[in-house]
Short mmCIF file of C-alpha atoms and ligand atoms in Angstrom, two decimals:
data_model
loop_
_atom_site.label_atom_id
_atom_site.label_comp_id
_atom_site.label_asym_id
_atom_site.label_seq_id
_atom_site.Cartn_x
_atom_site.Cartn_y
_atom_site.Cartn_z
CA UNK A 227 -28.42 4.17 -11.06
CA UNK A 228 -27.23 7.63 -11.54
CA UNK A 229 -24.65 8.02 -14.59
CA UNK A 230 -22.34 9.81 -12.34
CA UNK A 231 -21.29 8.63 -9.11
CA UNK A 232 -19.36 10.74 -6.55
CA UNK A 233 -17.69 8.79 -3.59
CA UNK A 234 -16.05 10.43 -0.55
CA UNK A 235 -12.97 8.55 0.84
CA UNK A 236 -11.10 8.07 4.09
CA UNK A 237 -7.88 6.78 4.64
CA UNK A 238 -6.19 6.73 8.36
CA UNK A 239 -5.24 3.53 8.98
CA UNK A 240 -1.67 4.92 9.82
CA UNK A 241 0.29 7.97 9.51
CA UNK A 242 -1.48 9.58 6.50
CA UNK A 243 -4.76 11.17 7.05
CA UNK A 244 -5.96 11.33 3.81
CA UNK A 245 -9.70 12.39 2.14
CA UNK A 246 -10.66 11.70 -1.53
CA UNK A 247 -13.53 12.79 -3.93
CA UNK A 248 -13.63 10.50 -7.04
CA UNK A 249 -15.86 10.43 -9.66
CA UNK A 250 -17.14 7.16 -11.31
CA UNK A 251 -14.31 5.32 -8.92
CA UNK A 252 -11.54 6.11 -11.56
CA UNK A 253 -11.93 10.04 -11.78
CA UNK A 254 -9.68 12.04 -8.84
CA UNK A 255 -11.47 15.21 -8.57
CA UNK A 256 -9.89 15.77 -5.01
CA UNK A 257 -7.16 13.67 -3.00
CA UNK A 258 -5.90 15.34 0.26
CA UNK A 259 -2.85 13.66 2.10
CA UNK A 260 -1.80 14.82 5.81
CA UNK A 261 1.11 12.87 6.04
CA UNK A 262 2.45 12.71 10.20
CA UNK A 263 6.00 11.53 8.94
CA UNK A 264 8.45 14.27 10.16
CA UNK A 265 6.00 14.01 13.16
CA UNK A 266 7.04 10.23 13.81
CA UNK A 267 10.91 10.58 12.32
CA UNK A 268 12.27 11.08 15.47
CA UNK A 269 10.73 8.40 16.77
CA UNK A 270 12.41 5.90 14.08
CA UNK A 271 8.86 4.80 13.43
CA UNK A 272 5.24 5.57 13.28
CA UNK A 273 3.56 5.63 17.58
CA UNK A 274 0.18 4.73 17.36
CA UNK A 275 -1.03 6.90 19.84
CA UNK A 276 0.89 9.91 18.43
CA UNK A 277 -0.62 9.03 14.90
CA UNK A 278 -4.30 8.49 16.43
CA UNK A 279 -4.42 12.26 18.33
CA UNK A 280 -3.00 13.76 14.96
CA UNK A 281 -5.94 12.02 12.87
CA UNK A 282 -8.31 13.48 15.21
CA UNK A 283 -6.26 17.25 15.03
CA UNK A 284 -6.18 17.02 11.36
CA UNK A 285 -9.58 15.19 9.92
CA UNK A 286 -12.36 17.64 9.71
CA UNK A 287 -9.67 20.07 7.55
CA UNK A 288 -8.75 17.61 5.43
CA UNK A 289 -12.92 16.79 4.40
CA UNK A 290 -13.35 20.23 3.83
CA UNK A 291 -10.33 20.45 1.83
CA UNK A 292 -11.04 18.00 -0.35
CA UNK A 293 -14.80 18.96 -0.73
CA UNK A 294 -13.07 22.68 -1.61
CA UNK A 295 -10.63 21.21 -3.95
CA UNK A 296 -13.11 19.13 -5.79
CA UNK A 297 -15.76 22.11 -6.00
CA UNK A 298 -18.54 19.52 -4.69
CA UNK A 299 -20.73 19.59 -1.01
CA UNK A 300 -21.66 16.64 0.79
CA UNK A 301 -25.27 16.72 -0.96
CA UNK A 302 -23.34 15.56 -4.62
CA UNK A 303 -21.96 13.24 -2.88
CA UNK A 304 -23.20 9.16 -3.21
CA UNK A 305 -21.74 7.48 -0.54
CA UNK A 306 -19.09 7.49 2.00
CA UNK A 307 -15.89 5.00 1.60
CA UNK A 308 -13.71 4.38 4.67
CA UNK A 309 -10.37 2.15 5.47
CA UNK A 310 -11.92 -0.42 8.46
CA UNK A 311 -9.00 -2.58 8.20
CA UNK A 312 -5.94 -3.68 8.47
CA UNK A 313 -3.64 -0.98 10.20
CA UNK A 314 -3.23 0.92 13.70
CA UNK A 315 -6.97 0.34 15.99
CA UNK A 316 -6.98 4.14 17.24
CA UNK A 317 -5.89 5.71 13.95
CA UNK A 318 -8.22 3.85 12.04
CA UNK A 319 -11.49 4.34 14.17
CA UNK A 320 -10.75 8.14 13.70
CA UNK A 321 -11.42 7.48 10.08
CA UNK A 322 -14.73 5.31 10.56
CA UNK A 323 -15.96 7.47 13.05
CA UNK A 324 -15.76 10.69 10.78
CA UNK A 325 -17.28 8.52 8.25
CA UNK A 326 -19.96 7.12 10.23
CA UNK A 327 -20.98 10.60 11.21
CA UNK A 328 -21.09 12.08 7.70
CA UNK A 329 -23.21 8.84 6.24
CA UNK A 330 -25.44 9.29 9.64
CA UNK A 331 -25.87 12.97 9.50
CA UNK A 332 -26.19 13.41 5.05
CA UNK A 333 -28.51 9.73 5.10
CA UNK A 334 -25.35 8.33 2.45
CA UNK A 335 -24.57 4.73 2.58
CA UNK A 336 -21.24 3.71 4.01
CA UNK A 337 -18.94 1.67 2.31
CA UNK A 338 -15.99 -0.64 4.95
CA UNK A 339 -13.00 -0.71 2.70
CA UNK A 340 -10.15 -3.34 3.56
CA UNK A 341 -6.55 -1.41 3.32
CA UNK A 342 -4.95 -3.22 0.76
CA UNK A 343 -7.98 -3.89 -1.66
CA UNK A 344 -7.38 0.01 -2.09
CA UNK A 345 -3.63 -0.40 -2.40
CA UNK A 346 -4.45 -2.68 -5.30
CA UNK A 347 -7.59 -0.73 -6.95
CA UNK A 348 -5.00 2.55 -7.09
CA UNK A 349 -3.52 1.02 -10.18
CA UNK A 350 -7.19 1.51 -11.99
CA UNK A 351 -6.99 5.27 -11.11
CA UNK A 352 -3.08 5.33 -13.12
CA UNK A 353 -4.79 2.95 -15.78
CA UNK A 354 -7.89 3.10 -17.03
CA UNK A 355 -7.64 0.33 -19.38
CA UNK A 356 -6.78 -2.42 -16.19
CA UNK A 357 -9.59 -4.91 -16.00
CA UNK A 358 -9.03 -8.09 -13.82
CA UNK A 359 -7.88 -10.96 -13.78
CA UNK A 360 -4.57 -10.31 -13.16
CA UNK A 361 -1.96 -10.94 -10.79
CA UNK A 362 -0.84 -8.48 -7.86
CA UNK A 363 2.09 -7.99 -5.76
CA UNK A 364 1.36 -6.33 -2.74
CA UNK A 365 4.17 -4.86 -0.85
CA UNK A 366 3.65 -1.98 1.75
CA UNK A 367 4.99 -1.19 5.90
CA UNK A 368 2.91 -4.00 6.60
CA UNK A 369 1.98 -6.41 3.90
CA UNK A 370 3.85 -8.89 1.71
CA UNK A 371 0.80 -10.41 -0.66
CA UNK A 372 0.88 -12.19 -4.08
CA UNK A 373 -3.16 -12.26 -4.86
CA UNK A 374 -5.30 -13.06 -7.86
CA UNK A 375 -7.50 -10.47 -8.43
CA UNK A 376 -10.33 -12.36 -9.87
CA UNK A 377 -12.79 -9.28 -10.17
CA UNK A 378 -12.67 -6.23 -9.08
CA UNK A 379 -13.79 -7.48 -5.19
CA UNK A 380 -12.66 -11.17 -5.79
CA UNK A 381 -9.38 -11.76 -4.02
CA UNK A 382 -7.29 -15.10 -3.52
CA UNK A 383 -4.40 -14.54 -1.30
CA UNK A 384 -1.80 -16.99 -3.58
CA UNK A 385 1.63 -16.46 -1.01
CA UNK A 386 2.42 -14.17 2.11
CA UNK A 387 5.31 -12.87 3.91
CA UNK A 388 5.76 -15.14 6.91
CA UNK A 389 7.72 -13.00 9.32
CA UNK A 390 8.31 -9.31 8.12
CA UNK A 391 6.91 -7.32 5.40
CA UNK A 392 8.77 -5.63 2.62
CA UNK A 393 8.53 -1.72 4.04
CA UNK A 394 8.84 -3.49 7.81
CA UNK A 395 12.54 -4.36 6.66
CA UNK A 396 13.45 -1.56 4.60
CA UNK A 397 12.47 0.47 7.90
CA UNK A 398 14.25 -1.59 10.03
CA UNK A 399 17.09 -2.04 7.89
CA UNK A 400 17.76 1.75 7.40
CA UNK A 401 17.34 2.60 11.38
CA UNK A 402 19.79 0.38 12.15
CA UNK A 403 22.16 1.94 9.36
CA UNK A 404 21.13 5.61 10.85
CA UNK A 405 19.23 6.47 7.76
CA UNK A 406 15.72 7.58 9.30
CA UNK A 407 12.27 6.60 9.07
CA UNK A 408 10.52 5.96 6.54
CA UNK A 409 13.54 3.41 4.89
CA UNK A 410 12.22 3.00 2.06
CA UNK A 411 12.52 6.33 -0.11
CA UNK A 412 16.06 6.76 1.35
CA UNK A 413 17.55 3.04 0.78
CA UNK A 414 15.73 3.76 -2.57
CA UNK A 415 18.24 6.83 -3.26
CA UNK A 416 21.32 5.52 -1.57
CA UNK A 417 20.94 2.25 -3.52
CA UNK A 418 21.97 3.79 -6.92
CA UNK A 419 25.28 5.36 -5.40
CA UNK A 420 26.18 2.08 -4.68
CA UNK A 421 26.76 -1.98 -6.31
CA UNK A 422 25.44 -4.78 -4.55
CA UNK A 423 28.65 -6.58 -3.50
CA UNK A 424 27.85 -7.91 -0.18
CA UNK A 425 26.18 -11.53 0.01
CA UNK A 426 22.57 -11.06 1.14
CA UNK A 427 20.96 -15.06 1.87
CA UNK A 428 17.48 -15.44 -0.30
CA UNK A 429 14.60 -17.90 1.85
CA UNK A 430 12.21 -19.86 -0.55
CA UNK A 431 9.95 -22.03 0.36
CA UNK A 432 7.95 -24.80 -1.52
CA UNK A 433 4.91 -22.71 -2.02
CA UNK A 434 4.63 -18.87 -2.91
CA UNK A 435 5.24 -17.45 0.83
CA UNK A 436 8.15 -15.07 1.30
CA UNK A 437 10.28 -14.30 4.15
CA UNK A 438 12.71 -11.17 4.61
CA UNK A 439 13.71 -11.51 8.03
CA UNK A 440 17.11 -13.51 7.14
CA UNK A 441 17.83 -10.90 4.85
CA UNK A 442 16.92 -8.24 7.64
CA UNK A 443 19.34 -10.03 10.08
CA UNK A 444 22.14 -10.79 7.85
CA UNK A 445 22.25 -6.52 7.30
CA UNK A 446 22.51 -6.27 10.99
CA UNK A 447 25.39 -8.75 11.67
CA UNK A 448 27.46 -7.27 8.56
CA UNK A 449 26.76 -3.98 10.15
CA UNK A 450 28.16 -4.93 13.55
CA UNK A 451 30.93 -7.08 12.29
CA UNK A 452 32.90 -4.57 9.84
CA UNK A 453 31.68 -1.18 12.10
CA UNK A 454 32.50 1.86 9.98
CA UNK A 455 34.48 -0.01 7.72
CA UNK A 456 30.97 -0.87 6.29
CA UNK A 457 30.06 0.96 2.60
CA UNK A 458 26.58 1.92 3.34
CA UNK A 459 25.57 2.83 -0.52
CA UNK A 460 26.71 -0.91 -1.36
CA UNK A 461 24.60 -2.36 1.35
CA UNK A 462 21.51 -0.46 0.12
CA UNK A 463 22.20 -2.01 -3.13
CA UNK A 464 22.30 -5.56 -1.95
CA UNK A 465 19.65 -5.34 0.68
CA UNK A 466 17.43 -4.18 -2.69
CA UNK A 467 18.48 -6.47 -5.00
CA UNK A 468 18.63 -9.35 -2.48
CA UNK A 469 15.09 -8.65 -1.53
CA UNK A 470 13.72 -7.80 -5.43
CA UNK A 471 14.96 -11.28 -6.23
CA UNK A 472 12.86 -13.18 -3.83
CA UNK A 473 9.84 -10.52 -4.38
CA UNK A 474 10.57 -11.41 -8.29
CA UNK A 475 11.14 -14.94 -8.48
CA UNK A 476 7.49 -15.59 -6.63
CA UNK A 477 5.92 -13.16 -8.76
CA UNK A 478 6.97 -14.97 -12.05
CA UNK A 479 5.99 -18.58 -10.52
CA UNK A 480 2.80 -17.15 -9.37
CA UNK A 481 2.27 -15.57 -12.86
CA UNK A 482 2.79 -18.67 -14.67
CA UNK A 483 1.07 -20.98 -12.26
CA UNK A 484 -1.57 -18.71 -12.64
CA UNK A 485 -1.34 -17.82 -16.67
CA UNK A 486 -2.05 -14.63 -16.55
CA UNK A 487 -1.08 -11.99 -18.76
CA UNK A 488 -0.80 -9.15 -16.90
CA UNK A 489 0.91 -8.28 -13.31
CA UNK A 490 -0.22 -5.15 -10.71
CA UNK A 491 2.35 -3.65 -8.07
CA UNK A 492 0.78 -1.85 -5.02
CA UNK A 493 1.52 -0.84 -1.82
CA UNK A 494 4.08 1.96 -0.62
CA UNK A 495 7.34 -0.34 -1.72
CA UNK A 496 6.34 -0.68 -5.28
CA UNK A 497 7.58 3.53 -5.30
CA UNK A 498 10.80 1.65 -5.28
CA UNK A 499 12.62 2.51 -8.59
CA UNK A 500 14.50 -0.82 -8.57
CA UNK A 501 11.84 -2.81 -7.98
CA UNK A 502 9.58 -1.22 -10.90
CA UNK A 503 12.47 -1.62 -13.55
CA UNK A 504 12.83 -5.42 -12.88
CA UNK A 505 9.41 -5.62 -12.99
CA UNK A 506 8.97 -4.32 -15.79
CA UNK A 507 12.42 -6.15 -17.65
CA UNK A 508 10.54 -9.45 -16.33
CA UNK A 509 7.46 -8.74 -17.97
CA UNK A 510 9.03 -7.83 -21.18
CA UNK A 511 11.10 -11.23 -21.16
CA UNK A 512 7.71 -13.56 -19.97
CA UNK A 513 5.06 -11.67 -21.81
CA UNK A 514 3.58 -10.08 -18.88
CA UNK A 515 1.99 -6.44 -19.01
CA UNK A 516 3.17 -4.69 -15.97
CA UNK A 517 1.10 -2.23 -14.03
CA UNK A 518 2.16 0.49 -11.04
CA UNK A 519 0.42 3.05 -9.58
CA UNK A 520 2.14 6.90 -10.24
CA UNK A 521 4.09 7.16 -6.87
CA UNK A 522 1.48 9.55 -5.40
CA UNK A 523 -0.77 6.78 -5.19
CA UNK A 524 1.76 4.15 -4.24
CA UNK A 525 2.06 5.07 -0.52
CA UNK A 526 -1.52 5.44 1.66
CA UNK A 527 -3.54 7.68 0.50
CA UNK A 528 -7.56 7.87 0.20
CA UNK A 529 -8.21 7.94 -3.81
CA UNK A 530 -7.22 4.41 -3.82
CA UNK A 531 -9.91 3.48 -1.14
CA UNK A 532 -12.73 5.34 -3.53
CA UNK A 533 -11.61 3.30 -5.95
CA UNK A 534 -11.77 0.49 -4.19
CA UNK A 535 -14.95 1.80 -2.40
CA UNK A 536 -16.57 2.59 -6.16
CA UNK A 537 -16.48 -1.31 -6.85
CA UNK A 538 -17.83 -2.72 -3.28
CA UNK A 539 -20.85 0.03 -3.87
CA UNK A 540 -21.13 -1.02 -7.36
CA UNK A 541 -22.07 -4.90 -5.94
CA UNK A 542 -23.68 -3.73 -2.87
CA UNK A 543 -20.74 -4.16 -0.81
CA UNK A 544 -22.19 -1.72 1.63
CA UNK A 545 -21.86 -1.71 5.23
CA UNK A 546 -24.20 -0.89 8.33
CA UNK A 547 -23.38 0.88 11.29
CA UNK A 548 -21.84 -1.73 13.44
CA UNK A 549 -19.04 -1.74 10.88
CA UNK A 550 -16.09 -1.66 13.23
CA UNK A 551 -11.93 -1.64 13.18
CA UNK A 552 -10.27 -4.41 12.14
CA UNK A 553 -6.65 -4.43 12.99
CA UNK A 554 -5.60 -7.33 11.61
CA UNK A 555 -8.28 -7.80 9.10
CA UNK A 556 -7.24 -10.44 5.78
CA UNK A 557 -8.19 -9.79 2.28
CA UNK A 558 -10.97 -11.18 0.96
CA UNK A 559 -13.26 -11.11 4.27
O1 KG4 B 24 1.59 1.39 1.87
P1 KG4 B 24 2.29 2.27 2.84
O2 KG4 B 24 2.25 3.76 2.64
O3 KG4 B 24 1.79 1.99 4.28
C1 KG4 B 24 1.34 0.74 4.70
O4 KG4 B 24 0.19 0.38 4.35
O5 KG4 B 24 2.16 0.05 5.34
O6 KG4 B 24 3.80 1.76 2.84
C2 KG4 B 24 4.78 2.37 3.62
C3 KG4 B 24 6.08 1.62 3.36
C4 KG4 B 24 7.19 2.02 4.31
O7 KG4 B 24 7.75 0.86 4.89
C5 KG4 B 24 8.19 2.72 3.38
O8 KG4 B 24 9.54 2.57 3.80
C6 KG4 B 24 7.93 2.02 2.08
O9 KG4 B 24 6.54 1.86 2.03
N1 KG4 B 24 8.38 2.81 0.91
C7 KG4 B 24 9.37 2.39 0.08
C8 KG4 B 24 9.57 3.43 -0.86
N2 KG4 B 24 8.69 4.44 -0.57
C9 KG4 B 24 7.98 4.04 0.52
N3 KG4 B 24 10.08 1.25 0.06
C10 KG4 B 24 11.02 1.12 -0.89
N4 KG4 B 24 11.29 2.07 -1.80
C11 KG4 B 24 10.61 3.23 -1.84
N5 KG4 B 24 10.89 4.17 -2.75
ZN1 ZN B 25 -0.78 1.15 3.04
#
């Protein structure tokens, strides 16, 4: 094996095209984001075709960017990592096509890379020192996960949203309070002008699965019932807090079912400022270390899936060339 390993990364599973060049799986030496979100805003949401015929506009800049940027060619490079699941079927096969072609045309092996295995490995890239086992929460537009990360491409999914995910609510949430898409970042802001003094209901259930859709619906009702009497900054604050408490309260069952000592945010929610300082406060209080990505990485972007790449090549993870889109594709498969 050669002592240095360069991987080139894809990411356009939805409305980031993004292109990475990592050394050794941990070292960024190039990570290129072409975010389409003022392109979908006034939409109130990302549309797929809209986000597949900008991939295709925008991919063969953003590879030569990020070969510029990290000052290598496609001959330094080792092999090619792509997203091939979950997310949007157009936008991603823009990705795995462009991939296909560079591992067909340079002879490089390609390496499939499930979405959220990268949302998780983007914590290695903001800490070296994070080694599994550990537990993670995964919270992005799409995904509500609690896994144990049992090696670094050994996954157990432990609990899982059951109606919408985390970012799914905070972007439906803030549309129907005007605030724009994405939800998240604005809620986020709005949220600390505000106290959380309206009533949000929390759903359990008797294993670790999560729903947020009462919480979702209860926003909507107060919103139509007291009209502009309504004080948007307090509602931020209890939608948050409302939701952080059942995101939390799994977390810390899962991490003490589990015994694990140290616990991993990823996905685009865990930029949420609110969420990271409970997180953290709960760790301190249960003896937890507690892990996020810097926010750069938290929302999609490709350095995570070279990370995440890195490891699959590492085991010989490596795909052939009927590797195809999954759009619903689970962790672990
Ligand atoms: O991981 P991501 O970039 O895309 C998916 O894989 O889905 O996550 C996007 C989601 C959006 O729902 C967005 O509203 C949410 O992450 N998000 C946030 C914050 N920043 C982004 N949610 C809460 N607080 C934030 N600061
Ligand atoms: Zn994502």
């Amino acid at each position: 094996m050669k002592q240095n390993l360069i991987g080139l990364s894809i990411e356009s599973s939805c409305d980031e095209t993004s292109v990475a060049i990592l050394k050794n799986g941990r070292e960024v030496l190039s990570n290129v984001i072409a975010t389409q979100i003022d392109i979908h805003k006034k939409y109130g949401g990302v549309v797929p075709e809209i986000a597949s015929r900008n991939h295709v506009e925008n991919i063969t800049y953003v590879v030569e960017e990020a070969l510029q940027k990290a000052n290598v060619t496609l001959n330094d490079v080792d092999f090619i990592a792509v997203t091939y699941g979950p997310g949007l079927v157009g936008a991603l096969l823009v990705g795995l096509s462009t991939a296909k072609a560079i591992a067909y045309a340079t002879k490089k092996p390609l390496v499939g890379v499930h979405h959220i295995e990268g949302h998780i490995a983007a914590n290695y890239i903001s800490h070296p020192e994070l080694k599994p086992p550990y537990l993670a929460l995964v919270v992005s537009g799409g995904h509500s996960h609690l896994v144990h990360v049992k090696d670094y491409t050994k996954f157990e999914v432990l609990g899982k949203t059951r109606d919408d995910a985390v970012g799914e609510a905070f972007d439906k949430v803030s549309r129907v309070m005007g605030l724009g898409y994405p939800g998240g970042p604005v809620i986020d802001k709005m949220a600390k002008e505000g106290k959380p003094s309206y009533h949000l209901p929390r759903t359990y259930f008797d294993n670790l699965d999560f729903s947020f859709s009462g919480i979702k619906t209860a926003v909507i009702n107060l919103l139509h019932k007291e009209g502009d009497n309504i004080r948007i900054a307090d509602l931020c604050a209890s939608f948050e807090e409302a939701v952080t408490e059942v995101l939390l309260t799994n977390t810390l069952k899962a991490a003490k079912e589990l015994g694990v000592d140290k616990v991993a945010l990823a996905g685009g929610v865990s930029a949420n400022s609110y969420l990271r300082e409970h997180l953290s406060k709960m760790g301190e209080e249960n003896g937890f270390a507690v892990y996020y990505p810097e926010l750069i990485l938290c929302t999609d972007n490709a350095a995570m899936i070279g990370c995440a790449g890195y490891y699959n090549f590492l085991v010989g993870k490596v795909s052939d060339w009927n590797l195809n889109a999954v759009p619903n594709l689970k962790i672990g498969e």
